[in-house]
Coordinates of C-alpha atoms in Angstrom, one line a residue:
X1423 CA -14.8 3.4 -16.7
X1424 CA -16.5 6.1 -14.5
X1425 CA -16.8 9.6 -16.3
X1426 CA -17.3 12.8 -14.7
X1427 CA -20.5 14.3 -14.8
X1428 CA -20.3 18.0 -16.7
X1429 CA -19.0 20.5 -14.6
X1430 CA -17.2 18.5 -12.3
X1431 CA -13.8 18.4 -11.3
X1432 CA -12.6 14.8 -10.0
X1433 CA -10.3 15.0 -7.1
X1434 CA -6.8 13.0 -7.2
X1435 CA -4.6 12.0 -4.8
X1436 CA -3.1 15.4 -4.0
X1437 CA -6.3 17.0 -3.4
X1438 CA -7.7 14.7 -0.7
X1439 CA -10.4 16.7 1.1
X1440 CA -10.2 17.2 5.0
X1441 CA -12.9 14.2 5.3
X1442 CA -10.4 11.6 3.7
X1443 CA -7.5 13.1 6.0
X1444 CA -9.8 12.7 8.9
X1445 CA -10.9 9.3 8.2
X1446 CA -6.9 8.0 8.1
X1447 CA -6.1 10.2 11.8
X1448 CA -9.7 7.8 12.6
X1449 CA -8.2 4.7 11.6
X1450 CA -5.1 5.9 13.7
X1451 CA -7.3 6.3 16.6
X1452 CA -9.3 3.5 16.6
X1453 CA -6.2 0.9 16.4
X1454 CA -4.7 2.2 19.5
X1455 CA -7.9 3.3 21.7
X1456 CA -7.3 -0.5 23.0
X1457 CA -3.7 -2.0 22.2
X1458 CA -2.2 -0.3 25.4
X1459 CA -5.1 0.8 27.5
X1460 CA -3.5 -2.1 30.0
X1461 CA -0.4 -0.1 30.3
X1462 CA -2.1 2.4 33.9
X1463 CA -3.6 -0.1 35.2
X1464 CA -0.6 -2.7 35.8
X1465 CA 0.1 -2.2 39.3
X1466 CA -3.8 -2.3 39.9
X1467 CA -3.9 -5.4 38.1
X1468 CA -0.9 -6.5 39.9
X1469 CA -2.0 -6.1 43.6
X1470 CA -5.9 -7.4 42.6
X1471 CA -4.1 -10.9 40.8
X1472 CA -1.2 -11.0 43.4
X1473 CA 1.5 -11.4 40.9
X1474 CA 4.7 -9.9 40.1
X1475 CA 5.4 -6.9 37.6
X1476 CA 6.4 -8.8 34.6
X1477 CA 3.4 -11.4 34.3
X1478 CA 0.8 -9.0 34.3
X1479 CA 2.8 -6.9 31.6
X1480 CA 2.0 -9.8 29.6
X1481 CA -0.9 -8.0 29.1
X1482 CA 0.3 -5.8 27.1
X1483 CA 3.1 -7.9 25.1
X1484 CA 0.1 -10.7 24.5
X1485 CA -1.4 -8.3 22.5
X1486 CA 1.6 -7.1 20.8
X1487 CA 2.6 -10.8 20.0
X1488 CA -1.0 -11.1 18.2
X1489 CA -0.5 -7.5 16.2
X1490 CA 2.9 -9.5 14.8
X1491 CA 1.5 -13.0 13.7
X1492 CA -1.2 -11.1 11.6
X1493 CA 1.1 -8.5 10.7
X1494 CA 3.2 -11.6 9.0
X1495 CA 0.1 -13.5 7.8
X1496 CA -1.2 -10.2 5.7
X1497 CA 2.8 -9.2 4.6
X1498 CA 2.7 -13.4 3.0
X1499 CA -1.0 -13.0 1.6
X1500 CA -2.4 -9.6 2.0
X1501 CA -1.4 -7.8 -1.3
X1502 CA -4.7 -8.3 -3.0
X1503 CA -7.1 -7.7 -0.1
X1504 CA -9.6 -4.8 -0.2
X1505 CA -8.2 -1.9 1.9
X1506 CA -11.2 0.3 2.9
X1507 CA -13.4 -3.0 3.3
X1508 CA -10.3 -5.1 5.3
X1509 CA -10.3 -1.7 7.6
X1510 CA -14.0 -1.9 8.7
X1511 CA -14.0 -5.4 9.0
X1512 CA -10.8 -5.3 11.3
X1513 CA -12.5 -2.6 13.7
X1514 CA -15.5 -4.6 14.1
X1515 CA -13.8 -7.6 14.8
X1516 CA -11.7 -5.7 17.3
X1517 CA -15.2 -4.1 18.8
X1518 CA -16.3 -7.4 19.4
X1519 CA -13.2 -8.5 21.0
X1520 CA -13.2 -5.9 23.3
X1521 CA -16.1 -6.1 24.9
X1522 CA -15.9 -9.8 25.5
X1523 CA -12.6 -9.1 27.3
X1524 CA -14.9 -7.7 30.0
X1525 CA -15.9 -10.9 30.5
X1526 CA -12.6 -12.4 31.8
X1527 CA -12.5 -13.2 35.4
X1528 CA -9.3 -14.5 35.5
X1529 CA -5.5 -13.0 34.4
X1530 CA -4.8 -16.2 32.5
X1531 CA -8.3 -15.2 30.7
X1532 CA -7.0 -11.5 30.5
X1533 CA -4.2 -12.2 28.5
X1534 CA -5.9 -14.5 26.3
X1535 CA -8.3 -11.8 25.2
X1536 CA -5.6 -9.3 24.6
X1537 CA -3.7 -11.6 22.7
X1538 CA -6.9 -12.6 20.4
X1539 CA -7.4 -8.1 19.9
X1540 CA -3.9 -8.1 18.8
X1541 CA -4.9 -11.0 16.1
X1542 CA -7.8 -8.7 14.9
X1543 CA -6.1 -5.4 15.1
X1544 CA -3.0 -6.0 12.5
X1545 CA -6.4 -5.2 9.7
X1546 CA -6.9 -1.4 10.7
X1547 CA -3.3 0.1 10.6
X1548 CA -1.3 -2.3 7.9
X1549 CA -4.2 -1.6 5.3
X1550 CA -4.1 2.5 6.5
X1551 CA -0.4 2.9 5.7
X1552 CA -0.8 0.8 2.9
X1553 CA -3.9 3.0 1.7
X1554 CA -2.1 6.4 2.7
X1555 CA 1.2 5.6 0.7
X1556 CA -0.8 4.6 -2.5
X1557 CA -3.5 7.2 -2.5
X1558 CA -1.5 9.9 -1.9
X1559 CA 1.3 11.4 -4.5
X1560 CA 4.9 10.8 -2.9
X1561 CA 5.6 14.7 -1.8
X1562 CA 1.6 14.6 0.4
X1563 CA 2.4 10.9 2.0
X1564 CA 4.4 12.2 5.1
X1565 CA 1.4 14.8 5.9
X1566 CA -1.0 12.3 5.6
X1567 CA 1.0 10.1 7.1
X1568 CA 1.6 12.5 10.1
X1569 CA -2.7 12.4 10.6
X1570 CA -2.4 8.9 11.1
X1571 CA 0.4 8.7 13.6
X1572 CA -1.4 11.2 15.1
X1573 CA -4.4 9.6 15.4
X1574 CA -2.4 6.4 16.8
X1575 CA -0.9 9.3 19.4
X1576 CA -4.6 10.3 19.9
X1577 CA -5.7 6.9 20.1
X1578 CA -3.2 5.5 22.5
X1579 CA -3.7 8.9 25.0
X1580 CA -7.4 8.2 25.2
X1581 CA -7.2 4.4 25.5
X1582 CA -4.8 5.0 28.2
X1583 CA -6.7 8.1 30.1
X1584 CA -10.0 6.1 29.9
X1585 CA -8.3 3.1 31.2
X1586 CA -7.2 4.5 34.5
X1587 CA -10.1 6.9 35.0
X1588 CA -13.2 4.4 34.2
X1589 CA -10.8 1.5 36.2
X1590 CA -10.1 4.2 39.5
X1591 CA -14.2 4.4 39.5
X1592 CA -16.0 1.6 38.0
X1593 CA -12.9 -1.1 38.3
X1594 CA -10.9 -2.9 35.1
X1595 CA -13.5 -4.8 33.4
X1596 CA -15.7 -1.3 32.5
X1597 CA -12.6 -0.2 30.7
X1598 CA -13.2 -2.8 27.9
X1599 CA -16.8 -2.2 27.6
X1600 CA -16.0 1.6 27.0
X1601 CA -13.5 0.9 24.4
X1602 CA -15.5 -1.7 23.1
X1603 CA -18.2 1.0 22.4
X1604 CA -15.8 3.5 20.9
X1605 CA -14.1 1.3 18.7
X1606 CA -17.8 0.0 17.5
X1607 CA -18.7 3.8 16.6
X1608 CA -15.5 4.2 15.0
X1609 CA -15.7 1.9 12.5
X1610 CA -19.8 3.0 11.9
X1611 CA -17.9 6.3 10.9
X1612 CA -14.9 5.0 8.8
X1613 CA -17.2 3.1 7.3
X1614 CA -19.1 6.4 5.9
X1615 CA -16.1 8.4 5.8
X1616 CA -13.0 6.6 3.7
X1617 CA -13.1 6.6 0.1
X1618 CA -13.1 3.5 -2.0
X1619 CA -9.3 3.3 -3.2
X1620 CA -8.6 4.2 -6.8
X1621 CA -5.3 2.9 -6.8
X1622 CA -4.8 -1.1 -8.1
X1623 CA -4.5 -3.7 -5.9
X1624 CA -1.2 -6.1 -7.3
X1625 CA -2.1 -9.8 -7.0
X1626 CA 0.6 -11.9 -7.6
X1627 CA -0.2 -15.1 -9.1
X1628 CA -0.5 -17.9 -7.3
X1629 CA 3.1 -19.5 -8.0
X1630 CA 4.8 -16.1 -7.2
X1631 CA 2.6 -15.4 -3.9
X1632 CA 5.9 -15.4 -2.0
X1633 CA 7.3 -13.2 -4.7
X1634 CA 6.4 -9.5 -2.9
X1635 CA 7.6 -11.0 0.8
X1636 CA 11.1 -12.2 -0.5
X1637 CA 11.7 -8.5 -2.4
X1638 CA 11.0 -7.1 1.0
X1639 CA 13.6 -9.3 2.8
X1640 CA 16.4 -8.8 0.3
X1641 CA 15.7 -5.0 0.3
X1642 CA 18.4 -3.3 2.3
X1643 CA 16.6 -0.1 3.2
X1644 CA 13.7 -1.8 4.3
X1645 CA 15.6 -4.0 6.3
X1646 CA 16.9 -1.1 8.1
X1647 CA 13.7 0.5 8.4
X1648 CA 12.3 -2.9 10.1
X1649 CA 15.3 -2.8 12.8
X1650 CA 13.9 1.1 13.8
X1651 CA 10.4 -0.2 14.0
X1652 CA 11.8 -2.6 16.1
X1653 CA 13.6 -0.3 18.1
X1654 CA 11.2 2.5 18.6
X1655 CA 7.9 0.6 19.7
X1656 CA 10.9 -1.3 22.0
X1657 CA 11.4 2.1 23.4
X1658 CA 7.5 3.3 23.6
X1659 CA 6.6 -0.2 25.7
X1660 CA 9.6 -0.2 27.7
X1661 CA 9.7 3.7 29.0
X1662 CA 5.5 3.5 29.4
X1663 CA 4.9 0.2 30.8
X1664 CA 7.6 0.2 33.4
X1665 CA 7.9 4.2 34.7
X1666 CA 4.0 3.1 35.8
X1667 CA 6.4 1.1 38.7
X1668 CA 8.5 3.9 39.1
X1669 CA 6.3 5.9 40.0
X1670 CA 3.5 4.0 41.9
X1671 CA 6.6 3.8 44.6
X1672 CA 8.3 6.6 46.6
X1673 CA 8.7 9.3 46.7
X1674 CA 6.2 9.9 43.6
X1675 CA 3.1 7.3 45.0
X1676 CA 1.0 8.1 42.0
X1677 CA -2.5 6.2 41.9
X1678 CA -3.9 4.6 39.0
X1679 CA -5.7 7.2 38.0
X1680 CA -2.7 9.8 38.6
X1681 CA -0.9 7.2 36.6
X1682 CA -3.2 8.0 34.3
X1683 CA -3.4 11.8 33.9
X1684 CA 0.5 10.7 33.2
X1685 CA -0.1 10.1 29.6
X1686 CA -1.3 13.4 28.9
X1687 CA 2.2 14.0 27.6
X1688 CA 1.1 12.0 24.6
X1689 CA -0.8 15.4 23.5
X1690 CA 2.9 17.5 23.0
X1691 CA 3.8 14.3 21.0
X1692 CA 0.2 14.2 19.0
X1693 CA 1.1 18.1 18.0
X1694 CA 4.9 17.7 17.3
X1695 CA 3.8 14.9 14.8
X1696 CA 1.2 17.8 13.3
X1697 CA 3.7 20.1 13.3
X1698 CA 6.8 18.5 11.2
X1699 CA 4.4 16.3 9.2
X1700 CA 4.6 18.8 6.6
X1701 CA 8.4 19.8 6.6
X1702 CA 9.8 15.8 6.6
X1703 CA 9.9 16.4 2.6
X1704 CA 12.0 19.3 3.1
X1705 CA 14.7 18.4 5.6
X1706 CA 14.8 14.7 4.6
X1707 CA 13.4 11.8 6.8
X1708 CA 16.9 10.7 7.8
X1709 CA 17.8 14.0 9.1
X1710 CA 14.4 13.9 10.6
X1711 CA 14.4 10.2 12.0
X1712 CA 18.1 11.0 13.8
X1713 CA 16.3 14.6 15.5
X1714 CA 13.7 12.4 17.0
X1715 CA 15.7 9.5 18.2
X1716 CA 17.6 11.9 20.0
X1717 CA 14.7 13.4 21.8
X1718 CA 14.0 9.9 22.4
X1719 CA 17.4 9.7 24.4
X1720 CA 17.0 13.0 26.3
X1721 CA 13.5 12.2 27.0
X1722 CA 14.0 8.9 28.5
X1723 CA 17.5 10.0 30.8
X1724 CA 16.0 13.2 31.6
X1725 CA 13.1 10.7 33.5
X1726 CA 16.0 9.9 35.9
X1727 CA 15.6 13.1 37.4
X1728 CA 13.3 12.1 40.9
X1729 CA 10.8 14.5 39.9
X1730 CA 7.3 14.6 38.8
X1731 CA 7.4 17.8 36.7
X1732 CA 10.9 16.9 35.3
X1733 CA 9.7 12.9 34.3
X1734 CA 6.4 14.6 32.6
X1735 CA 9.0 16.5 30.8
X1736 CA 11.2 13.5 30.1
X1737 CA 8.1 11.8 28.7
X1738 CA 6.6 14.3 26.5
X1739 CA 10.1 14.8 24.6
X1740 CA 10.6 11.0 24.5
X1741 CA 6.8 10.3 23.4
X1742 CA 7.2 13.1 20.7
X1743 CA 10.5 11.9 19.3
X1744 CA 9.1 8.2 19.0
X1745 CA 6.0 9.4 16.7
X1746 CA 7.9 11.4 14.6
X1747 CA 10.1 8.8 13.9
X1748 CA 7.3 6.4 13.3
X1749 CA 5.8 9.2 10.7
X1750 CA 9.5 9.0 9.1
X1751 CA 9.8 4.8 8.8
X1752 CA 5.9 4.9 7.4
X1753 CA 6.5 7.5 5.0
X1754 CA 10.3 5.8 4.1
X1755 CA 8.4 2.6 2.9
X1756 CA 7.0 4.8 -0.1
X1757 CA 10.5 5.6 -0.9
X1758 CA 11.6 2.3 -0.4
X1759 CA 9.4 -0.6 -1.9
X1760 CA 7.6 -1.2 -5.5
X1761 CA 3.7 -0.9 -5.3
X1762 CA 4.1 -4.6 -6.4
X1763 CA 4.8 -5.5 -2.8
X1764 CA 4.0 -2.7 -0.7
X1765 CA 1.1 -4.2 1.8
X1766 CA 4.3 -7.1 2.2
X1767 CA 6.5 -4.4 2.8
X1768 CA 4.6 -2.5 5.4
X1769 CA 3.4 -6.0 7.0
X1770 CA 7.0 -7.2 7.7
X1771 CA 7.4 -2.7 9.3
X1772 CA 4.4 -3.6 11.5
X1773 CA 5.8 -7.4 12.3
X1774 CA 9.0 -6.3 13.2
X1775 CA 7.7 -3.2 14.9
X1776 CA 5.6 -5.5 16.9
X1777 CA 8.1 -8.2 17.8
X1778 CA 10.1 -5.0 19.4
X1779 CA 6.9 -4.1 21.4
X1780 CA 6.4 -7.2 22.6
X1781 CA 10.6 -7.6 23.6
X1782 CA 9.8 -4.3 25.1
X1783 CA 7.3 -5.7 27.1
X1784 CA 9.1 -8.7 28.9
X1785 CA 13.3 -7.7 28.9
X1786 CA 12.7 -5.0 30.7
X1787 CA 10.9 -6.4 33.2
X1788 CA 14.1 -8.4 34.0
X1789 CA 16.5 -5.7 34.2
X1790 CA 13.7 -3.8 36.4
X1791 CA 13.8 -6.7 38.9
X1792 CA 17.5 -6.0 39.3
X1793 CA 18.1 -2.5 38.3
X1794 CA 14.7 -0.6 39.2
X1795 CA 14.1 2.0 36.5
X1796 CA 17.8 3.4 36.1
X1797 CA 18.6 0.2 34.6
X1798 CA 15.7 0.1 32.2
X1799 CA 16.7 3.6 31.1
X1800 CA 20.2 2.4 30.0
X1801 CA 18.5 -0.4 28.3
X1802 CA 15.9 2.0 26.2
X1803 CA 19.1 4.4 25.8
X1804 CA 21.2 1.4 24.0
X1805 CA 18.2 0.2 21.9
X1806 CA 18.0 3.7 20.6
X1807 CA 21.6 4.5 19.8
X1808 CA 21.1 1.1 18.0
X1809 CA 17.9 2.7 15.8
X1810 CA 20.2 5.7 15.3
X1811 CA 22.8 3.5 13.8
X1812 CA 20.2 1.8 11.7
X1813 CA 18.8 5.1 10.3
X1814 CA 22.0 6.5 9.8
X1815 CA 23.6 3.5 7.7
X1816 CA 21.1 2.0 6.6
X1817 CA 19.1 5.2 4.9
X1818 CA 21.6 6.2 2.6
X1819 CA 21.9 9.5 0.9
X1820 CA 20.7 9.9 -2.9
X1821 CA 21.8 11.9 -5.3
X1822 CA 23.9 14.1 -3.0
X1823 CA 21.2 14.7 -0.8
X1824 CA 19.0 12.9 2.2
X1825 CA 16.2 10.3 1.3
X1826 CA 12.6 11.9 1.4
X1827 CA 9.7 10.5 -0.2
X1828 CA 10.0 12.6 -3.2
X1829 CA 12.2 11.4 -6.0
X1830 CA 13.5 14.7 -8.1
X1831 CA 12.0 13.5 -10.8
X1832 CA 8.4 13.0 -9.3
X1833 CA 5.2 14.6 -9.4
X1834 CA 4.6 16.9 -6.9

């Protein structure tokens, strides 16, 4: 057992220095610089491959169908893996696979390397919650758990501002050999930067490995919370992948790289995730969850308004409602699942979270064809009174008072 040298204070999980905060918003970041970097340039990619709307969205739900078969694989088999080490492997898998998806010359080819980063990229953010929620004490997770989403925030703005700019100037195959870069150099510096976890890893034996995944399934507050993943990455896809049509026609006739500049509004949600990160604990994450799905609402109907100052507004509101209601569902897993199955727990979150992107992706494309965006609105509106529902159900109070991730009895 490792002693402390005289004079030295050891550190525990409620002391985490800014570097260890840092290193989770990092992991954050490096997940999403790529997952929907596709997302400004669709109707580039859909006049250069002379296709329709839908087909070259698959580039972004091919991906998000990849993030949910690993997601299930590590939720069945994943409670004993190494977290910090599973996390650097993961990134330099996904580097790889970046960079070789500027090789594609084709959209079938496209789509095959976005579905093959999705496999890869499942590593990174499962093992991040799972680190957060077990290296942390249960009154610090949703601050820490606030840097990661908004690193994902970060992440996805960057991914997406790179993606139209570099595409607008150098065309769409650059884009991957940027983020391949980046994502290389981010897991050089995770690599140097993320503690070793203290915390034990739970290995079930081998007749019981289905043991963690079928307490997970049979839990009803984490089957609720896997119906809001579903419904809020629904709700990010949808409203991002298809106002890029919207607005590429008239009257708003944005360019790709206006289309671009677009998801600046991703930096209000970034800092609205910063901001209540530390107060989720106090006002309860079910009170929380329900405030940001209905920003989400007012957000996405307020985008009907035809114009361009009015739909930034619309999407900063509904961006910032959907990441703090991502920090809520992460930080809820603590509250709801046993260590003893917690990677399962958060693997089935990201699978079903997943699954919802990739719906997100396709159904809408549908009801685009014979709605335009109105009708993809009132679909995103109906999916989020669902989430609502889910939260408010299927979250129940405790002890006369709304779940947080702090039992009464804990340690602060």
């Amino acid at each position: 057992m490792k002693t402390n040298r005289p004079g030295e204070v050891r550190r525990g999980p409620s002391q985490r220095s800014f570097a260890q905060h840092f290193a989770v918003f990092l992991c954050g970041a490096v997940a999403f610089f790529d997952l929907y970097s596709t997302q400004p340039l669709l109707p580039l990619l859909e006049h250069v491959f002379h296709t329709s709307e839908a087909h070259v969205a698959s580039t972004i739900s091919a991906s998000t169908i990849g993030v949910a078969i690993t997601s299930l694989l590590l939720a069945t088999f994943g409670q004993a893996v190494h977290r910090k080490r599973t996390i650097v492997t993961s990134m330099s898998l996904l580097a790889a696979c970046t960079l070789l998806t500027a090789t594609a010359h084709t959209l079938t080819m496209l789509i095959v390397w976005r579905f093959v980063q999705g496999v890869v990229t499942p590593g990174i953010f499962i093992l991040t919650i799972t680190y957060t929620t077990e290296e942390w004490k249960p009154l610090h997770v949703p601050r820490a758990m606030s840097g990661y989403v908004a690193g994902t925030v970060f992440g996805g703005f960057v991914g997406r501002l790179l993606g139209g700019v570099v595409a607008s100037h150098f065309g769409w195959r650059s884009v991957f050999f940027v983020l391949g870069l980046m994502i290389a150099a981010g897991a050089l510096a995770t690599s140097f930067l993320l503690a070793p976890p203290t915390a034990p890893r739970h290995a079930p034996p081998k007749h019981l490995r289905f043991a963690p995944l079928r307490e997970s399934l049979s839990n009803p507050r984490l089957l609720a919370t896997y119906g809001i993943g579903f419904c809020m990455l629904f709700t990010l896809v949808s409203v991002f992948s298809y106002i890029t049509f919207y607005l590429d026609s008239a009257p708003f006739n944005l360019s790709t790289q206006q289309l671009s500049y677009l998801f600046a509004v991703y930096i209000f949600g970034l800092l609205a995730t910063l901001a209540i990160g530390g107060h989720l604990a106090k006002i309860g994450l079910r009170t929380g969850i329900l405030i940001a799905i209905s920003f989400c609402i007012t957000g996405t109907a307020l985008t009907l308004v035809r114009s361009l100052p009015a739909v930034a507004i619309g999407l900063a509101i509904c961006s910032s409602g959907v990441f703090i209601a991502q920090t809520c569902a992460n930080s809820f897993i603590r509250d709801a699942s046993p260590a003893s199955s917690r990677v399962s727990a958060v693997g089935l979150y990201i699978f079903t979270y997943y699954i919802g992107g990739t719906v997100g992706g396709i159904l809408p494309g549908a009801v685009y064809t014979h709605a335009k965006w109105p009708g993809c609105v009132a679909l995103t509106c109906t999916i989020l009174l669902v989430a609502g529902s889910l939260a408010y159900f299927g979250w129940p109070a405790r002890h006369g008072r709304d779940p947080i991730p702090l039992d009464s009895r804990a340690e602060a």
